């Protein structure tokens, strides 16, 4: 019934007055008097002007007796005025219960005329009045608002129903049955209450009686109060009864379910206590039971997905029935510990400030613009679409260019945890997927271990040296990585040990490799490849001054002011003591200089120490890579080629010697099949162009040709030495030397076309490092020159060719001017 939520100090109905049987029983005296209908209301001699008592949270109906607390000043004065007169008062409900001082516009215009039967003053100044509803009334006008509300009213007469139809009787019977259902569901149905309901035979009066005991909203109850037609009012009450039955049924169902759950919990508790008692009698103690209870609580708090929680509960149930010292119990306990410790729902919050992330990346690494741009793109998309999956990036480049350290920088920029996994030499598939729990000492794979180590479900995991994964009888780890590195599959990655799916879609995987040739095509297809080329000398200068030198000074116990290293001397270290694509050897040499200066300082010499070119020889020894390695002039039959290696570009001297013989071709220098075929193609091209090149057409019948590539112990392969082989061969056959300041690269066809090759930037870096002045590249590689810094291109002349006929004049100096790219 309404009124349970009434506020104090307001007019309100106390809890004891809201029970269903109360109002019904209290209204019975009125029932006996009101049998004559409207005539009875006339006998009551109700005045047409009376005080108004505003109430909130309740609508008072006819025949209703209820206690009300009166606390507001105006309401107290209205009650006093009624008591000093004929005890009649008009009870109107507020439209908005939050209004403390309601005016005429804040009240409904239809209410109930009530008679104050009793009044009791409370110690706090409030009044407790017992009011009986008599009849409906409508306000015609408010006469006064001070010191209390006074209104003129019109009595709303109840329509007489001379004969009750079958439909009306059916409605009344349905209302009684629904009321009985509600009372039964609440457990308060009694014979007295039902006899009162059955004794009322007027539709309007029955509707009012039931409405006064229904739990309705104020607006619903007011709608019923304002309905003058008894039949229509009965319709409205029936609708409310149907709704209330549904609510009461659902409430009873929920209570029964809660009671059953409590009964089961009590039963489980009782059984566990019995098990503890049995264990105590067996001398096993209580530690095992406490441990299992803690494990159960930990599983509840771990945030396991529904299917995972089901498996964990199953294993925990098995564990409770096992002896704690059994091997199987130990396996299950370890398994459940893993389930508890994994971050099933824990995510670290990404740093989505793009400018701040860019600042961190620039602070940690010089250049590498493409990589930084890709990371900032990922962050931008992540900011706009938080639900995106983690990318799979693969950094490819020579050793020492900063691939691994770049992964750490990315994690720092994202404010994520960073975990590095080295895959070099891995040959066991179980390293990725884990072992089955049936094996002794089994454990999850390194992917799940990395997730546990990170403590979050979205770390940055670096898979280092993915190109060096091996294969043997224990399986193929690269095949196991196919699921890990596929965003469309890794949301349900299944580890053999866990045997339940784990979501890896939020992990940002970064792979590193030196070469792509050894990575399976299916695995490579799942990754976004980003190439990190070798550094130029200028880039190495910037990195050394910004990162390497300060780090080595600090690590060797020196101060910044202790060592003076000028740019020319640093350039000399880069040029004469290191020749690499990366920076590791440069860091070693700078560290070696710092260590020797640290010794001098420790022996008592006072800094600063100035490192000069002359002092460099004493500190590091004689230069290892001298510019004089490039010969001032080349003998006939020798040409300089350019090669790409995993550690960067290199220059390659190709030597061709001719001798009397029968046309045999000798190839030495540990050449691969592709390079041998390039030599054959070069010889065939020279024979086909013998007349144009001024060669004896029958030179193959009179001469043996020997092609040798120095560094004979180093394997060499690839098609990019084709143009160099042809140039060296023509040089030997014509006895014409090739320019010593020229290096070249490109694949040759039998028709003399020069085809594009890879690694142009690394090759040009090698040519500049070796002191070359000119380099010849295929015309179709001209687009690759955009990757080369302008200051580096200014130091060497790049000439592009499409056909072999263009190369020979450039190589032997007949035509030195060609349009630079």
PDB file of N, CA, C and O in Angstrom, residues 512-545:
ATOM      1  N   UNK A 512      61.054  -8.793 -34.165  1.00  0.00           N
ATOM      2  CA  UNK A 512      62.264  -8.243 -34.780  1.00  0.00           C
ATOM      3  C   UNK A 512      62.930  -9.335 -35.604  1.00  0.00           C
ATOM      4  O   UNK A 512      62.862 -10.526 -35.255  1.00  0.00           O
ATOM      5  N   UNK A 513      63.567  -8.931 -36.685  1.00  0.00           N
ATOM      6  CA  UNK A 513      64.266  -9.878 -37.560  1.00  0.00           C
ATOM      7  C   UNK A 513      65.359  -9.135 -38.309  1.00  0.00           C
ATOM      8  O   UNK A 513      65.254  -7.925 -38.548  1.00  0.00           O
ATOM      9  N   UNK A 514      66.417  -9.868 -38.638  1.00  0.00           N
ATOM     10  CA  UNK A 514      67.469  -9.304 -39.477  1.00  0.00           C
ATOM     11  C   UNK A 514      67.165  -9.503 -40.948  1.00  0.00           C
ATOM     12  O   UNK A 514      67.456  -8.644 -41.775  1.00  0.00           O
ATOM     13  N   UNK A 515      66.585 -10.656 -41.277  1.00  0.00           N
ATOM     14  CA  UNK A 515      66.213 -10.951 -42.668  1.00  0.00           C
ATOM     15  C   UNK A 515      64.828 -11.596 -42.661  1.00  0.00           C
ATOM     16  O   UNK A 515      64.391 -12.165 -41.655  1.00  0.00           O
ATOM     17  N   UNK A 516      64.145 -11.511 -43.797  1.00  0.00           N
ATOM     18  CA  UNK A 516      62.803 -12.079 -43.913  1.00  0.00           C
ATOM     19  C   UNK A 516      62.796 -13.432 -44.602  1.00  0.00           C
ATOM     20  O   UNK A 516      61.791 -14.136 -44.574  1.00  0.00           O
ATOM     21  N   UNK A 517      63.917 -13.803 -45.226  1.00  0.00           N
ATOM     22  CA  UNK A 517      63.930 -15.017 -46.045  1.00  0.00           C
ATOM     23  C   UNK A 517      63.633 -16.274 -45.236  1.00  0.00           C
ATOM     24  O   UNK A 517      63.045 -17.228 -45.753  1.00  0.00           O
ATOM     25  N   UNK A 518      64.050 -16.323 -43.970  1.00  0.00           N
ATOM     26  CA  UNK A 518      63.880 -17.536 -43.169  1.00  0.00           C
ATOM     27  C   UNK A 518      62.540 -17.581 -42.439  1.00  0.00           C
ATOM     28  O   UNK A 518      62.257 -18.567 -41.767  1.00  0.00           O
ATOM     29  N   UNK A 519      61.725 -16.528 -42.543  1.00  0.00           N
ATOM     30  CA  UNK A 519      60.417 -16.514 -41.880  1.00  0.00           C
ATOM     31  C   UNK A 519      59.393 -17.168 -42.809  1.00  0.00           C
ATOM     32  O   UNK A 519      59.289 -16.790 -43.979  1.00  0.00           O
ATOM     33  N   UNK A 520      58.639 -18.175 -42.346  1.00  0.00           N
ATOM     34  CA  UNK A 520      57.629 -18.804 -43.214  1.00  0.00           C
ATOM     35  C   UNK A 520      56.639 -17.775 -43.762  1.00  0.00           C
ATOM     36  O   UNK A 520      56.283 -16.812 -43.079  1.00  0.00           O
ATOM     37  N   UNK A 521      56.220 -18.010 -45.010  1.00  0.00           N
ATOM     38  CA  UNK A 521      55.348 -17.043 -45.692  1.00  0.00           C
ATOM     39  C   UNK A 521      54.040 -16.819 -44.928  1.00  0.00           C
ATOM     40  O   UNK A 521      53.548 -15.690 -44.834  1.00  0.00           O
ATOM     41  N   UNK A 522      53.466 -17.900 -44.375  1.00  0.00           N
ATOM     42  CA  UNK A 522      52.191 -17.758 -43.654  1.00  0.00           C
ATOM     43  C   UNK A 522      52.352 -16.886 -42.411  1.00  0.00           C
ATOM     44  O   UNK A 522      51.468 -16.110 -42.067  1.00  0.00           O
ATOM     45  N   UNK A 523      53.497 -17.005 -41.739  1.00  0.00           N
ATOM     46  CA  UNK A 523      53.747 -16.193 -40.549  1.00  0.00           C
ATOM     47  C   UNK A 523      54.048 -14.750 -40.935  1.00  0.00           C
ATOM     48  O   UNK A 523      53.572 -13.808 -40.290  1.00  0.00           O
ATOM     49  N   UNK A 524      54.811 -14.574 -42.008  1.00  0.00           N
ATOM     50  CA  UNK A 524      55.153 -13.223 -42.458  1.00  0.00           C
ATOM     51  C   UNK A 524      53.906 -12.461 -42.896  1.00  0.00           C
ATOM     52  O   UNK A 524      53.812 -11.244 -42.715  1.00  0.00           O
ATOM     53  N   UNK A 525      52.940 -13.182 -43.464  1.00  0.00           N
ATOM     54  CA  UNK A 525      51.711 -12.547 -43.949  1.00  0.00           C
ATOM     55  C   UNK A 525      50.880 -11.963 -42.806  1.00  0.00           C
ATOM     56  O   UNK A 525      50.082 -11.056 -43.013  1.00  0.00           O
ATOM     57  N   UNK A 526      51.062 -12.452 -41.588  1.00  0.00           N
ATOM     58  CA  UNK A 526      50.280 -11.986 -40.447  1.00  0.00           C
ATOM     59  C   UNK A 526      50.869 -10.729 -39.814  1.00  0.00           C
ATOM     60  O   UNK A 526      50.258 -10.159 -38.924  1.00  0.00           O
ATOM     61  N   UNK A 527      52.043 -10.324 -40.252  1.00  0.00           N
ATOM     62  CA  UNK A 527      52.733  -9.203 -39.614  1.00  0.00           C
ATOM     63  C   UNK A 527      52.841  -8.019 -40.571  1.00  0.00           C
ATOM     64  O   UNK A 527      52.917  -8.195 -41.783  1.00  0.00           O
ATOM     65  N   UNK A 528      52.839  -6.842 -39.998  1.00  0.00           N
ATOM     66  CA  UNK A 528      53.067  -5.613 -40.756  1.00  0.00           C
ATOM     67  C   UNK A 528      54.567  -5.292 -40.680  1.00  0.00           C
ATOM     68  O   UNK A 528      55.091  -4.994 -39.615  1.00  0.00           O
ATOM     69  N   UNK A 529      55.243  -5.399 -41.816  1.00  0.00           N
ATOM     70  CA  UNK A 529      56.702  -5.269 -41.842  1.00  0.00           C
ATOM     71  C   UNK A 529      57.112  -3.805 -41.944  1.00  0.00           C
ATOM     72  O   UNK A 529      56.623  -3.060 -42.787  1.00  0.00           O
ATOM     73  N   UNK A 530      58.013  -3.398 -41.053  1.00  0.00           N
ATOM     74  CA  UNK A 530      58.583  -2.050 -41.083  1.00  0.00           C
ATOM     75  C   UNK A 530      60.103  -2.198 -41.123  1.00  0.00           C
ATOM     76  O   UNK A 530      60.689  -2.805 -40.225  1.00  0.00           O
ATOM     77  N   UNK A 531      60.716  -1.659 -42.157  1.00  0.00           N
ATOM     78  CA  UNK A 531      62.168  -1.807 -42.324  1.00  0.00           C
ATOM     79  C   UNK A 531      62.904  -0.681 -41.614  1.00  0.00           C
ATOM     80  O   UNK A 531      62.535   0.488 -41.728  1.00  0.00           O
ATOM     81  N   UNK A 532      63.958  -1.065 -40.922  1.00  0.00           N
ATOM     82  CA  UNK A 532      64.848  -0.104 -40.272  1.00  0.00           C
ATOM     83  C   UNK A 532      66.203  -0.190 -40.966  1.00  0.00           C
ATOM     84  O   UNK A 532      66.980  -1.116 -40.717  1.00  0.00           O
ATOM     85  N   UNK A 533      66.509   0.742 -41.867  1.00  0.00           N
ATOM     86  CA  UNK A 533      67.772   0.663 -42.589  1.00  0.00           C
ATOM     87  C   UNK A 533      68.941   1.043 -41.686  1.00  0.00           C
ATOM     88  O   UNK A 533      68.772   1.521 -40.565  1.00  0.00           O
ATOM     89  N   UNK A 534      70.153   0.843 -42.204  1.00  0.00           N
ATOM     90  CA  UNK A 534      71.351   1.232 -41.462  1.00  0.00           C
ATOM     91  C   UNK A 534      71.471   2.746 -41.357  1.00  0.00           C
ATOM     92  O   UNK A 534      70.837   3.505 -42.099  1.00  0.00           O
ATOM     93  N   UNK A 535      72.305   3.211 -40.440  1.00  0.00           N
ATOM     94  CA  UNK A 535      72.480   4.634 -40.204  1.00  0.00           C
ATOM     95  C   UNK A 535      73.597   5.191 -41.071  1.00  0.00           C
ATOM     96  O   UNK A 535      74.598   4.524 -41.328  1.00  0.00           O
ATOM     97  N   UNK A 536      73.410   6.419 -41.507  1.00  0.00           N
ATOM     98  CA  UNK A 536      74.485   7.121 -42.202  1.00  0.00           C
ATOM     99  C   UNK A 536      75.486   7.639 -41.172  1.00  0.00           C
ATOM    100  O   UNK A 536      75.243   7.634 -39.967  1.00  0.00           O
ATOM    101  N   UNK A 537      76.640   8.113 -41.689  1.00  0.00           N
ATOM    102  CA  UNK A 537      77.663   8.631 -40.765  1.00  0.00           C
ATOM    103  C   UNK A 537      77.140   9.842 -40.011  1.00  0.00           C
ATOM    104  O   UNK A 537      77.410  10.008 -38.807  1.00  0.00           O
ATOM    105  N   UNK A 538      76.344  10.682 -40.679  1.00  0.00           N
ATOM    106  CA  UNK A 538      75.799  11.854 -40.011  1.00  0.00           C
ATOM    107  C   UNK A 538      74.812  11.456 -38.910  1.00  0.00           C
ATOM    108  O   UNK A 538      74.797  12.033 -37.818  1.00  0.00           O
ATOM    109  N   UNK A 539      73.986  10.444 -39.208  1.00  0.00           N
ATOM    110  CA  UNK A 539      73.048   9.962 -38.195  1.00  0.00           C
ATOM    111  C   UNK A 539      73.792   9.356 -37.011  1.00  0.00           C
ATOM    112  O   UNK A 539      73.408   9.549 -35.847  1.00  0.00           O
ATOM    113  N   UNK A 540      74.852   8.635 -37.284  1.00  0.00           N
ATOM    114  CA  UNK A 540      75.649   8.058 -36.195  1.00  0.00           C
ATOM    115  C   UNK A 540      76.260   9.162 -35.338  1.00  0.00           C
ATOM    116  O   UNK A 540      76.364   9.021 -34.113  1.00  0.00           O
ATOM    117  N   UNK A 541      76.673  10.256 -35.985  1.00  0.00           N
ATOM    118  CA  UNK A 541      77.236  11.389 -35.236  1.00  0.00           C
ATOM    119  C   UNK A 541      76.187  11.936 -34.258  1.00  0.00           C
ATOM    120  O   UNK A 541      76.466  12.155 -33.078  1.00  0.00           O
ATOM    121  N   UNK A 542      74.967  12.163 -34.748  1.00  0.00           N
ATOM    122  CA  UNK A 542      73.908  12.691 -33.892  1.00  0.00           C
ATOM    123  C   UNK A 542      73.605  11.731 -32.734  1.00  0.00           C
ATOM    124  O   UNK A 542      73.483  12.151 -31.576  1.00  0.00           O
ATOM    125  N   UNK A 543      73.478  10.439 -33.053  1.00  0.00           N
ATOM    126  CA  UNK A 543      73.119   9.459 -32.023  1.00  0.00           C
ATOM    127  C   UNK A 543      74.232   9.338 -30.991  1.00  0.00           C
ATOM    128  O   UNK A 543      73.979   9.229 -29.789  1.00  0.00           O
ATOM    129  N   UNK A 544      75.497   9.352 -31.469  1.00  0.00           N
ATOM    130  CA  UNK A 544      76.626   9.227 -30.539  1.00  0.00           C
ATOM    131  C   UNK A 544      76.657  10.404 -29.571  1.00  0.00           C
ATOM    132  O   UNK A 544      76.838  10.230 -28.356  1.00  0.00           O
ATOM    133  N   UNK A 545      76.463  11.624 -30.086  1.00  0.00           N
ATOM    134  CA  UNK A 545      76.533  12.798 -29.207  1.00  0.00           C
ATOM    135  C   UNK A 545      75.329  12.873 -28.257  1.00  0.00           C
ATOM    136  O   UNK A 545      75.465  13.333 -27.128  1.00  0.00           O
TER     137      UNK A 545
END
